[in-house]
Coordinates of C-alpha atoms in Angstrom, one line a residue:
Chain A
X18 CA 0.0 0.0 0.0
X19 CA 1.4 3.3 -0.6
X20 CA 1.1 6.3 1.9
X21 CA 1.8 9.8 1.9
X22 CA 2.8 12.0 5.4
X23 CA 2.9 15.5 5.2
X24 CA 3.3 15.7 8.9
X25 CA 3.1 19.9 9.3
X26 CA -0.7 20.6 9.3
X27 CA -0.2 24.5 9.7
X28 CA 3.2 26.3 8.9
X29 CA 2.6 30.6 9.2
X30 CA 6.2 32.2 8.0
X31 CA 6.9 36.4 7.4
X32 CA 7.0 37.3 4.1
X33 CA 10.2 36.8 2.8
X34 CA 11.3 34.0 4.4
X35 CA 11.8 30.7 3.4
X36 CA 10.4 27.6 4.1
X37 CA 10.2 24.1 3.7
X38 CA 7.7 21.5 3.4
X39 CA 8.5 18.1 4.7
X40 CA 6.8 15.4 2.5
X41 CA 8.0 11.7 3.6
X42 CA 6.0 8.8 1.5
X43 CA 5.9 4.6 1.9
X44 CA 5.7 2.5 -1.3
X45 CA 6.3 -1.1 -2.0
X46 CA 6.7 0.4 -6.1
X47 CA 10.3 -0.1 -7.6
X48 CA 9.3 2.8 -9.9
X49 CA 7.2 5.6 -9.2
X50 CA 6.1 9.4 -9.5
X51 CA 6.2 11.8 -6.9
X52 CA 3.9 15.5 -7.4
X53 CA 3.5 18.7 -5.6
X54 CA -0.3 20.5 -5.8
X55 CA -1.1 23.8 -4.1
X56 CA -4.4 24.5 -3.7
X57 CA -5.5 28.2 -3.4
X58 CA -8.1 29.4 -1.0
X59 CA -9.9 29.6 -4.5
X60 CA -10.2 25.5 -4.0
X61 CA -8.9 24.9 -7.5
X62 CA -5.5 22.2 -7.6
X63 CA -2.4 23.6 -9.3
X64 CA -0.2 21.1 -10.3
X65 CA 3.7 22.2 -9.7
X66 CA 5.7 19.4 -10.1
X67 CA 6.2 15.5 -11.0
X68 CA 9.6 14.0 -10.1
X69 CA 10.1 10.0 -11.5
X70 CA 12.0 8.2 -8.9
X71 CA 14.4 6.9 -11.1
X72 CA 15.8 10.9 -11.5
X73 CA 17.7 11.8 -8.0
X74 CA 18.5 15.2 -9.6
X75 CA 17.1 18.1 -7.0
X76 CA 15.0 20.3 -9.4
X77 CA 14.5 24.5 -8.9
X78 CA 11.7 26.7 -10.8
X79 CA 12.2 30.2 -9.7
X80 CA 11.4 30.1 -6.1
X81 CA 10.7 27.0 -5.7
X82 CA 12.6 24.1 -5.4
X83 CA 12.5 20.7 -4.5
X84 CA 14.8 18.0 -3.0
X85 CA 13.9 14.1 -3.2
X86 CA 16.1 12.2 -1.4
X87 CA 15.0 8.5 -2.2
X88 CA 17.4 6.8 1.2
X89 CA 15.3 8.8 3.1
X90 CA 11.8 8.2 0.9
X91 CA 11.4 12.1 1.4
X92 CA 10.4 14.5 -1.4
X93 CA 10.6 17.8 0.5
X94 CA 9.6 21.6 -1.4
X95 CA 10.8 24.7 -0.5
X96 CA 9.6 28.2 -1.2
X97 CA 12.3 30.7 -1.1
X98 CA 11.8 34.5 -0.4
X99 CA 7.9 33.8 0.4
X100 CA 5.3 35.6 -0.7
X101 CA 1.0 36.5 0.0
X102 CA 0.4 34.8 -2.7
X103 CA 1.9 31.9 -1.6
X104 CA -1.0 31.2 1.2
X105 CA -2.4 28.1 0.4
X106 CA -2.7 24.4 0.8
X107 CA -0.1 21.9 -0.3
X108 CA -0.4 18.4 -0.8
X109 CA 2.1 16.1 -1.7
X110 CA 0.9 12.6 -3.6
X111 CA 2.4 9.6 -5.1
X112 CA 1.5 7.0 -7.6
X113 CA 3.3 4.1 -9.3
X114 CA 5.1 4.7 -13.2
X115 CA 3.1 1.5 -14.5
X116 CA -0.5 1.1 -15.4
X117 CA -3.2 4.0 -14.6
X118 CA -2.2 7.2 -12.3
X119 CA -4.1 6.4 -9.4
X120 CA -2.6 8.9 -7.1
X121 CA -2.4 9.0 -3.3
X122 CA -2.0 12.1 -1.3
X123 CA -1.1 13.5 1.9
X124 CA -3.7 15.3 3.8
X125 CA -1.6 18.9 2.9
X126 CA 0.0 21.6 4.5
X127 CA -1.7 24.7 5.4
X128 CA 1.0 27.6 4.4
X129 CA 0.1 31.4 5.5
X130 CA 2.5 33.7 4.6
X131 CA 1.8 37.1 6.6
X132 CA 2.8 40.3 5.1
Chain B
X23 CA -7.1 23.7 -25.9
X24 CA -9.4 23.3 -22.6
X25 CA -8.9 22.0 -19.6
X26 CA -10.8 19.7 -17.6
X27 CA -14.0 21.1 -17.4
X28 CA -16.2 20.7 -14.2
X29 CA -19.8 21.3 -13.7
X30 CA -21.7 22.6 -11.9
X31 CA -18.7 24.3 -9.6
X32 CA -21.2 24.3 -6.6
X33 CA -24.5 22.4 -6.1
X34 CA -26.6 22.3 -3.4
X35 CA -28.6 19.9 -2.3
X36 CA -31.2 18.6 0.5
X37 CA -30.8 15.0 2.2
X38 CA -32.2 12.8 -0.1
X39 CA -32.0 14.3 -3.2
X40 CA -29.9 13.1 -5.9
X41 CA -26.3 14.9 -7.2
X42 CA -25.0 14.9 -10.2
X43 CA -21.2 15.6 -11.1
X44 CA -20.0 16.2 -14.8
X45 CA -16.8 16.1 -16.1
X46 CA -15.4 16.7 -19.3
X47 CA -11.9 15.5 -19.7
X48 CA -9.1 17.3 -21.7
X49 CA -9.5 16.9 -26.1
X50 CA -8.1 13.1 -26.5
X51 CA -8.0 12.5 -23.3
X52 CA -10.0 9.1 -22.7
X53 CA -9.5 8.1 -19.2
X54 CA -11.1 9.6 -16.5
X55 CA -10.1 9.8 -12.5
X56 CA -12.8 10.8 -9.4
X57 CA -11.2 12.0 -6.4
X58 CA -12.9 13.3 -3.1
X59 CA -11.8 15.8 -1.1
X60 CA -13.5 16.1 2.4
X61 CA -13.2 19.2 4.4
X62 CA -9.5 19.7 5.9
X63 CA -8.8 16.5 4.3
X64 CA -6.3 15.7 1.3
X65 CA -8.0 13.9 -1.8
X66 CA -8.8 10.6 -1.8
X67 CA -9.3 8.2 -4.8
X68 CA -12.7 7.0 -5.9
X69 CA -13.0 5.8 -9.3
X70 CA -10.9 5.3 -12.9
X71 CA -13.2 5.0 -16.0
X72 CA -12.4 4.5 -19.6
X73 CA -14.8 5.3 -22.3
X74 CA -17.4 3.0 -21.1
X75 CA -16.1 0.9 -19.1
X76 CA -15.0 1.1 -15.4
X77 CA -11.4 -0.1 -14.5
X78 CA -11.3 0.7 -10.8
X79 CA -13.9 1.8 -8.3
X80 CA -12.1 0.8 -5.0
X81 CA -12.3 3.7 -3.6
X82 CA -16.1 4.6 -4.4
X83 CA -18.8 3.8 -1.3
X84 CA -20.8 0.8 -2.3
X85 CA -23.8 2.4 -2.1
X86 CA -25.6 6.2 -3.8
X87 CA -22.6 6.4 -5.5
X88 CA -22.4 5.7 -8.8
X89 CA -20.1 6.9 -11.9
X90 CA -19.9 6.8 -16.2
X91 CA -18.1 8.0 -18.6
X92 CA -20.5 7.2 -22.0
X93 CA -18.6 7.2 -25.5
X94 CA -20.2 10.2 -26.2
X95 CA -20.7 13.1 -23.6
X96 CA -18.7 14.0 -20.4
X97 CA -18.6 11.7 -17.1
X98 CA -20.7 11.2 -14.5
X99 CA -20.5 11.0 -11.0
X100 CA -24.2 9.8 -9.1
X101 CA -24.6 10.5 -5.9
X102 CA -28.4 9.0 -4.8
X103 CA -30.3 10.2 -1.8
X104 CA -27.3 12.6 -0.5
X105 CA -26.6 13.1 3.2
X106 CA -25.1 15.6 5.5
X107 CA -21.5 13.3 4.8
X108 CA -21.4 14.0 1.1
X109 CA -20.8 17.1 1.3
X110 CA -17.3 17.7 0.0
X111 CA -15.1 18.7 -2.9
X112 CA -15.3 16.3 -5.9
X113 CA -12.2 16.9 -8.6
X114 CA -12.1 15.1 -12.0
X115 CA -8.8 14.3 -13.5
X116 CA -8.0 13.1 -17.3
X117 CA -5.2 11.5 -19.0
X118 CA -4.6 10.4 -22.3
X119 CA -3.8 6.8 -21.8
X120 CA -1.4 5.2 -19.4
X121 CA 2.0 4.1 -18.6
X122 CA 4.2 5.9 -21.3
X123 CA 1.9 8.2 -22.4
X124 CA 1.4 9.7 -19.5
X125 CA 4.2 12.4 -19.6
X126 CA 3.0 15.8 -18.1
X127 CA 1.1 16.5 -15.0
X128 CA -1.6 15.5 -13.6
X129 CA -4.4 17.8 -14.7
X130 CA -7.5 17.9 -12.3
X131 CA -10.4 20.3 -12.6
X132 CA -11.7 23.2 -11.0
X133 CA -14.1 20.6 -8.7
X134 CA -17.5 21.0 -7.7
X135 CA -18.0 21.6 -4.1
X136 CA -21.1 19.7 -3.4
X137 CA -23.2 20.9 -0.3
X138 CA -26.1 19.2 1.3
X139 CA -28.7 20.9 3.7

């Protein structure tokens, strides 16, 4: 069975700092993908990222970065020099490479960035 | 070219009426995913359809629930004589196949947030 623990319900940071979200996940799966989603207060899911487990390499998008670190089955994201818009829910989720993307997730991470 | 497209994006109902969920996945896209997202919970699974056929429904409740996906028209999701415990955030999801054609993200939908009184 696979299982996702995103064990920070609530994180609240100052503007312009950084911060990072722990994500640490169990799966029996040789191969697999790992995703970040934020969710808005809007409701709507933005997808950020998909990492395959078979690529170590840490990955960076602007402010955002990511480091999975497969001895540790962690796929942790930070958020560098946060901002308001920032403020939302983020889940991390799993699911194998083969057959259909059934995707588990962890119950999320509230985020509030205060100005 | 559209995303996944979700309607209505909220519906209320009363106990005991019946819900119904549409989704209409991605152009090309012919697999369809049904996740739940209860409040200050994360999304859980419910059901993977293919163009008229269902390949996995583990995670949908054995009974009100139901869900299609018809070779012509979006997908369903049923919900039959609703109570106070349905009421949620239901997101729709689309791919193009599986496996190795499934090479970009994940796309949901906007969801419907489904309310019962």
């Amino acid at each position: 069975a696979q299982k996702v623990t995103q064990a920070q319900t609530e994180i609240s940071v100052v503007e312009k700092e950084d911060v990072t979200l722990d994500c640490v996940y169990e799966t029996r799966d040789t191969t697999y993908y790992l995703f970040w989603y934020k969710q808005p207060p809007s409701g709507e899911l933005v997808f950020l990222i998909r990492r395959n487990s078979f690529d170590e390499q840490n990955e960076i998008s602007g402010r955002y970065s990511w480091n999975f670190q497969k001895s540790t089955s962690s796929f942790n994201f930070t958020i560098t020099a946060s901002q308001v818009v920032d403020s939302a829910v983020y889940f991390c989720a799993l699911s194998a490479s083969g057959g259909y993307q059934k995707v588990t997730f962890g119950t999320g991470t509230k985020l509030q960035v205060i100005p | 070219n559209a995303g996944v497209m979700q309607n209505p994006r909220h519906l209320v109902r009363r106990r005991g009426q019946e819900a119904r969920l549409r989704c209409s996945p991605m152009k090309g896209h012919s697999h369809v995913y049904w996740y739940r997202q209860l409040p200050e919970e994360g999304l859980k699974f419910m059901v993977y359809l293919q163009k008229e056929n269902i390949i996995d429904e583990s995670g949908m409740p054995k009974e009100r629930f139901s869900a299609e996906f018809p070779k012509e028209g979006p997908s369903i999701l049923r919900i039959q004589q609703v109570v106070r415990g349905d009421s949620a955030a239901y997101f729709c999801a689309s791919s193009p196949g599986t496996g190795a054609t499934f090479n970009y993200g994940y796309t949901f939908g906007s969801g419907t947030r489904l309310t019962v009184v």
